[in-house]
Amino acid sequence: MGVGTVRFMIDSGRVIKVTEVLYVPDLDRRLLSIPSLVAKGASVEFTGDGCIISFEGRLVARVEKRDKLFVWNVVETTDEERMPDVAASAELPPGSLWHERLGHVSKKMVLASRAAEGVPSFVQDEEGSVDALCAGCSCGKMTVSPFSRQSGSVVKTAGLLDIVHSDVMGPMKPQSQGGARFVVTFVDDYSRYVHAYLIKAKSEVFARFKEYKALVEAQTGRRIRCVRSDNGGEYVNKQFGDYFAAHGIVHQTSTPYTPQQNGLAERMNRTLVEMARSMLYHRGMAREWWGEALHTAVYVTNRVPNTARPQSTPHEVFMGHKPDLSHLRVFGSRGFVHVDKSRRIKWDARAHACIFLGYAAGSKAYSVWDVEDERVVTTRTVVLDERPVDNNRNVVHVTRQAPLELDDDVNLVQQQPIVPVTDNGGDTEMAEVDDDPVDMEVDMVPNTLVQSQHDGQEMSRRGGEERTMPVSASIPDTIAARQLTNQASLLQSALVPSSARTGGTSLSDHLVFGPTRPRQVRISAQQQPRLLTGTQEPSTAAYPALPPSEGSRTTGGADRFLLEDGENNSSSGQDATGNGYTSDGRLDEPDAKRPRIDDEYEIALAASESIPNSFGDAMRSPESDKWKEACRAEIRAHVRNHTWDLVYRPPGVRVIGHKWVFALKRDEHGNIIRYKARLVALGCFQTYGVDYTSTYSPVASLNTVRIFLAVCCQRGYVVKQYDVETAFLNGDLEEEVYMVPPEGINVRDGMVCRLRRSLYGLKQAAAVWHKTIRSVFIALGFKQCKSCPCLFVRVGQNGPVYIVLYVDDLLIGCEAEEEASSIAEALGARFRLKSLGDARFILGMELHYNTQKGEVFVGQAQYISRMIARFGQADAHPVRNPNVIGQDLRASNEHPKLDAKKPYRELVGSLLYVANATRPDICVAVGILSQHLEDPREMHWRAAVRVLRYLKGTLSTGIKYCRGTQLRLLAFSDANWGSDLSTRRSTSGVLLQLCGGPVVFKAKKQATVALSSAEAEYMAIAVAVQEVLWVRQLLKEMAIGIGCATDVFIDNKAAISMASNSGYTPLAKHIDLRVHFVRDHVENGAIKVQHVRSAQQLADYLTKPLPTPQFVLLVTASGVVRYNDHGAQVEGEC
């Protein structure tokens, strides 16, 4: 005995889940409790011949009465056996639902299909009628009334492949997503089993026939005896004639201008077009998707009966077994597809919106269009909504590039055959032939903006054609070694237009990506025929665009871009900001009229500009052209760098995914100077010891950057800035790493990227890059500093030369510009180096120079300005002090919790960066705020906003360094005893000055509770000494000698005594031995402890809030001053 859950499919096609089911092993019948159904809200009505089960007034099932028992026929399903779940509609009668699933076949064929597996035996009444007028059929199949005709005798064949009928239809308007303009069909006369192939030109018919012949003869074990076609030149030629003669095939042709003699093939063409057109129109899809619709029509029609064999199906006759139709779904249905874990990270959605495109050949799966990733996905884990779409719907449309003409001997893209199809049951085999030109035309709306009721956003139709632009690329040896019939190279899986070939250049010298992003176009209510009565308002919900191609796999969907030789690698533009919501639904930057914090509002969580989160977002954004160019530049860099080889996936290897990451690069004025796109590997799926080992890579600290600037200021050096483009791509990988091909290009099925060089996102990428550039620096005569592995020094005749490395940004400090240019030239021979001139903007910090006075000013005015606007404080009043003396920010239940809409973490994080970079004056305030990230209250938000208001009033404040007679290092150490009221721990404040400005500053809570103020001061001295020793060692490696001891200024005489006295000190006997290392360095002469008055203790403002006059005085004295736009000092002197 046990209790569980049972799932089964009922007549309407829905999957019903029944819970609390008793499991009785010895019971040989399944029993359903009527009281249990009623208890769950169902209604059961008994009649003389059965009963009716309904739920909430809607019919669920009709149960037959057999031998005094009521028997409900259901199909049990399991998670392992069933196809993907479907949200079938109770609003659509079963007969109408299966009419749509079966591709809009006739009523007679719908009823006949009930004999197949998986099709319910629905009752033909007003609930399950298939007689209702169907808009799709009316628009897709309506013809003029036929003329009377005499029926002739029809010769029946005796077996499979005795006669094969063939015909070509086209040219189609427009071409398919794969560039096809024709369709060739091959119909087996005996079974009516049909194969259809999409082709670009009639010259491909012969090749497709050979494929067809090899396939069907291998499947059936029989040979083709006779081929019947018209007199078209694609059939009547020497090539076909020689082939038929060599294989003993009789070729029969129809009389000119008598298509009726090839009526079976002609009627099949009409059947396929009518079915495809009906499906396209019924679900509001644009005509470009006729290839996908035809694919589905082929699949479905082959599995329904026809008039020649009404008791069976072509599939059953040809394959020898009945088809299972339980998995059929309505073409174009919207739904959700599961996202594999290799293509998402922790907090990404587990499912994406999708559109049903048909059935995957050779597997029990569906083919759907992933709306988010914008690519075709083959999957069985999908949920579809088959409910009918309002007739006044949106039509999905895409831009098309010009047809691609390829040399006959070059097969760049494999054309996959459509799944075989057969006649859907015309009245006679010699049925009326539709002589009208094949045109999948669907009326489109004018090129206008249409307001969407779904999301309240305006979406525009992007018109026009896209020009195909080639880019040169090398051919890796990996693919060349493979035995491909056309010797296709690494990049030959991309479509290469003949117009892109110039002179003697081979096809392998070009890399071309497919058409650009699709358009979304709506059909207005006035353009739609009113096939149904009623007052229902038309739906204007925007449906996503469908996939762009077939025949070749698309790794990235419709938003593919083009590459062109000679294009500029960088895109520049003005700072684009807006208010409210962006086109992709995220909050944009607030303006100066934004409400204050006391009002209820939503605040922007992203940056002031809407930076895309994915490739699709970038292609849909207003700056799509700029992001597209950034992607082009990134792919060009990979092609030049030979980052990967395209190979067929080796068995058993793990393939990691990738993601596009976008960013904006700015100058010192906050203007956008570059749109950056990075192809990032999902290294989170790498395995230690398999595809990576070492991952450590250092970066220059902000302390190192400040010391570098101070030393260069003292020496009067020029400071040049350089950027290494695509830095992480320059190191060679030692491990074998395989990656999914990038979004935006087409590759052959089964191909993956074997990475030859490092790539962003790989766990070892940073380590490989640092190892590579370090070796180059050493080869140029530089030595790596042990105190900071990202600072390199070379001593020459003109003095030392310094290089600071921060990932891919380089700062070169030297006496003459010529020396910097020489170093850059040497680096440029190894890397793609971009010169940014004099260092003006580094790591979010602005640099201003006053060469006459020998001053360097470091500030963050632009960063702070954007932050003020980002958090809605553009109209806030400034304050002169970031702290409030005596304010208790300890949280309690009495204080109201902070509204979750207010981004407290984001605000504190932004303030932390400013505090650590150039503003030691806010360190105390930000340090207190950072202690309440887990449970912030309203008072914490107000305190954080106060810091922002203080920054607004001191926007042009920053650190100033000035050249003096000698380079002198000063240190200040202070402590606030028991400052933390919750833990009673003290706060240490440390500030180190070089060239009149702070280079190291800290405001840190002490690890243990101090028993006296002297003890707290002594523990703070230990922190200061550690920093002093590090700076002295770094200066020594920079070839700057500091022979004398470094003064450490303290305002507590007891602490000075403890630091200077090496004997027994009762007050310090319990202090950790590591603190007493201060005494060692005092004794060896490296440190000299000095007393300073409390009013002159510069580190005092790093330990506690101070009154405004004292606060301003100490901050200015420490070298944190204001500058105007001309670089002249406003307050504070050198």
CSV table of N, CA and C in Angstrom, one decimal, residues 882-929:
chain,number,residue,atom,x,y,z
A,882,PRO,N,29.9,64.9,6.6
A,882,PRO,CA,29.2,63.7,6.3
A,882,PRO,C,28.6,63.0,7.6
A,883,ASN,N,29.1,63.4,8.8
A,883,ASN,CA,28.8,62.7,10.0
A,883,ASN,C,27.9,63.6,10.9
A,884,VAL,N,27.2,63.0,11.8
A,884,VAL,CA,26.4,63.7,12.8
A,884,VAL,C,26.9,63.3,14.2
A,885,ILE,N,27.5,64.3,14.9
A,885,ILE,CA,28.1,63.9,16.2
A,885,ILE,C,27.0,63.4,17.2
A,886,GLY,N,27.3,62.3,17.8
A,886,GLY,CA,26.4,61.8,18.8
A,886,GLY,C,25.3,60.9,18.2
A,887,GLN,N,25.2,60.7,16.9
A,887,GLN,CA,24.2,59.9,16.3
A,887,GLN,C,24.4,58.5,16.6
A,888,ASP,N,23.4,57.8,17.1
A,888,ASP,CA,23.5,56.3,17.3
A,888,ASP,C,22.8,55.6,16.2
A,889,LEU,N,23.5,54.9,15.4
A,889,LEU,CA,23.0,54.1,14.3
A,889,LEU,C,22.8,52.6,14.6
A,890,ARG,N,22.8,52.3,15.9
A,890,ARG,CA,22.5,50.9,16.2
A,890,ARG,C,21.0,50.6,15.9
A,891,ALA,N,20.8,49.5,15.2
A,891,ALA,CA,19.4,49.1,14.8
A,891,ALA,C,18.7,48.4,16.0
A,892,SER,N,17.4,48.7,16.0
A,892,SER,CA,16.5,48.0,17.0
A,892,SER,C,15.2,47.9,16.4
A,893,ASN,N,14.3,47.1,17.0
A,893,ASN,CA,13.0,46.9,16.5
A,893,ASN,C,12.1,48.2,16.5
A,894,GLU,N,12.6,49.2,17.2
A,894,GLU,CA,11.8,50.4,17.3
A,894,GLU,C,12.0,51.2,16.0
A,895,HIS,N,13.1,51.0,15.3
A,895,HIS,CA,13.4,51.7,14.1
A,895,HIS,C,12.7,51.0,12.9
A,896,PRO,N,12.0,51.8,12.1
A,896,PRO,CA,11.3,51.2,10.9
A,896,PRO,C,12.3,50.6,9.9
A,897,LYS,N,12.0,49.5,9.3
A,897,LYS,CA,12.8,48.8,8.3
A,897,LYS,C,12.8,49.6,7.1
A,898,LEU,N,13.9,49.5,6.3
A,898,LEU,CA,14.0,50.2,5.1
A,898,LEU,C,13.2,49.6,4.0
A,899,ASP,N,12.5,50.4,3.2
A,899,ASP,CA,11.8,49.9,2.0
A,899,ASP,C,12.7,49.1,1.1
A,900,ALA,N,12.3,47.9,0.7
A,900,ALA,CA,13.2,47.1,-0.1
A,900,ALA,C,13.4,47.7,-1.5
A,901,LYS,N,12.6,48.7,-1.9
A,901,LYS,CA,12.9,49.3,-3.2
A,901,LYS,C,14.1,50.2,-3.2
A,902,LYS,N,14.5,50.7,-2.0
A,902,LYS,CA,15.6,51.6,-1.9
A,902,LYS,C,16.9,50.8,-1.9
A,903,PRO,N,17.8,51.1,-2.8
A,903,PRO,CA,19.0,50.3,-3.0
A,903,PRO,C,20.1,50.7,-2.0
A,904,TYR,N,20.0,50.3,-0.8
A,904,TYR,CA,20.9,50.7,0.2
A,904,TYR,C,22.3,50.0,0.0
A,905,ARG,N,22.3,48.8,-0.4
A,905,ARG,CA,23.6,48.1,-0.7
A,905,ARG,C,24.3,48.8,-1.8
A,906,GLU,N,23.6,49.1,-2.9
A,906,GLU,CA,24.2,49.7,-4.0
A,906,GLU,C,24.8,51.1,-3.7
A,907,LEU,N,24.1,51.8,-2.9
A,907,LEU,CA,24.6,53.2,-2.5
A,907,LEU,C,25.8,53.1,-1.6
A,908,VAL,N,25.8,52.2,-0.6
A,908,VAL,CA,26.9,52.0,0.3
A,908,VAL,C,28.1,51.5,-0.5
A,909,GLY,N,27.9,50.6,-1.5
A,909,GLY,CA,29.0,50.1,-2.3
A,909,GLY,C,29.6,51.2,-3.1
A,910,SER,N,28.8,52.0,-3.7
A,910,SER,CA,29.4,53.2,-4.5
A,910,SER,C,30.2,54.1,-3.6
A,911,LEU,N,29.7,54.4,-2.4
A,911,LEU,CA,30.4,55.2,-1.4
A,911,LEU,C,31.7,54.6,-1.0
A,912,LEU,N,31.7,53.3,-0.8
A,912,LEU,CA,32.9,52.6,-0.4
A,912,LEU,C,34.1,52.8,-1.5
A,913,TYR,N,33.7,52.7,-2.7
A,913,TYR,CA,34.7,52.9,-3.8
A,913,TYR,C,35.3,54.3,-3.7
A,914,VAL,N,34.4,55.3,-3.6
A,914,VAL,CA,34.9,56.7,-3.5
A,914,VAL,C,35.8,56.9,-2.3
A,915,ALA,N,35.4,56.3,-1.1
A,915,ALA,CA,36.1,56.4,0.1
A,915,ALA,C,37.5,55.8,0.0
A,916,ASN,N,37.6,54.7,-0.7
A,916,ASN,CA,38.9,54.0,-0.8
A,916,ASN,C,39.8,54.6,-1.8
A,917,ALA,N,39.2,55.3,-2.8
A,917,ALA,CA,40.0,55.8,-3.9
A,917,ALA,C,40.6,57.2,-3.6
A,918,THR,N,39.7,58.2,-3.3
A,918,THR,CA,40.2,59.6,-3.2
A,918,THR,C,39.6,60.4,-2.1
A,919,ARG,N,38.7,59.8,-1.3
A,919,ARG,CA,38.0,60.6,-0.3
A,919,ARG,C,38.1,59.9,1.1
A,920,PRO,N,39.3,60.1,1.8
A,920,PRO,CA,39.4,59.6,3.1
A,920,PRO,C,38.4,60.3,4.1
A,921,ASP,N,37.9,61.5,3.7
A,921,ASP,CA,37.1,62.2,4.6
A,921,ASP,C,35.7,61.6,4.9
A,922,ILE,N,35.3,60.6,4.1
A,922,ILE,CA,34.1,59.9,4.3
A,922,ILE,C,34.3,58.5,4.8
A,923,CYS,N,35.5,58.1,5.1
A,923,CYS,CA,35.8,56.7,5.6
A,923,CYS,C,35.0,56.3,6.8
A,924,VAL,N,35.0,57.2,7.8
A,924,VAL,CA,34.3,56.9,9.1
A,924,VAL,C,32.8,56.7,8.8
A,925,ALA,N,32.2,57.6,8.1
A,925,ALA,CA,30.7,57.5,7.9
A,925,ALA,C,30.4,56.2,7.1
A,926,VAL,N,31.1,56.0,6.0
A,926,VAL,CA,30.9,54.8,5.2
A,926,VAL,C,31.2,53.5,6.0
A,927,GLY,N,32.2,53.5,6.8
A,927,GLY,CA,32.5,52.3,7.6
A,927,GLY,C,31.4,52.0,8.5
A,928,ILE,N,30.7,53.0,9.1
A,928,ILE,CA,29.6,52.7,10.0
A,928,ILE,C,28.4,52.2,9.2
A,929,LEU,N,28.1,52.8,8.0
A,929,LEU,CA,27.0,52.4,7.2
A,929,LEU,C,27.2,50.9,6.7
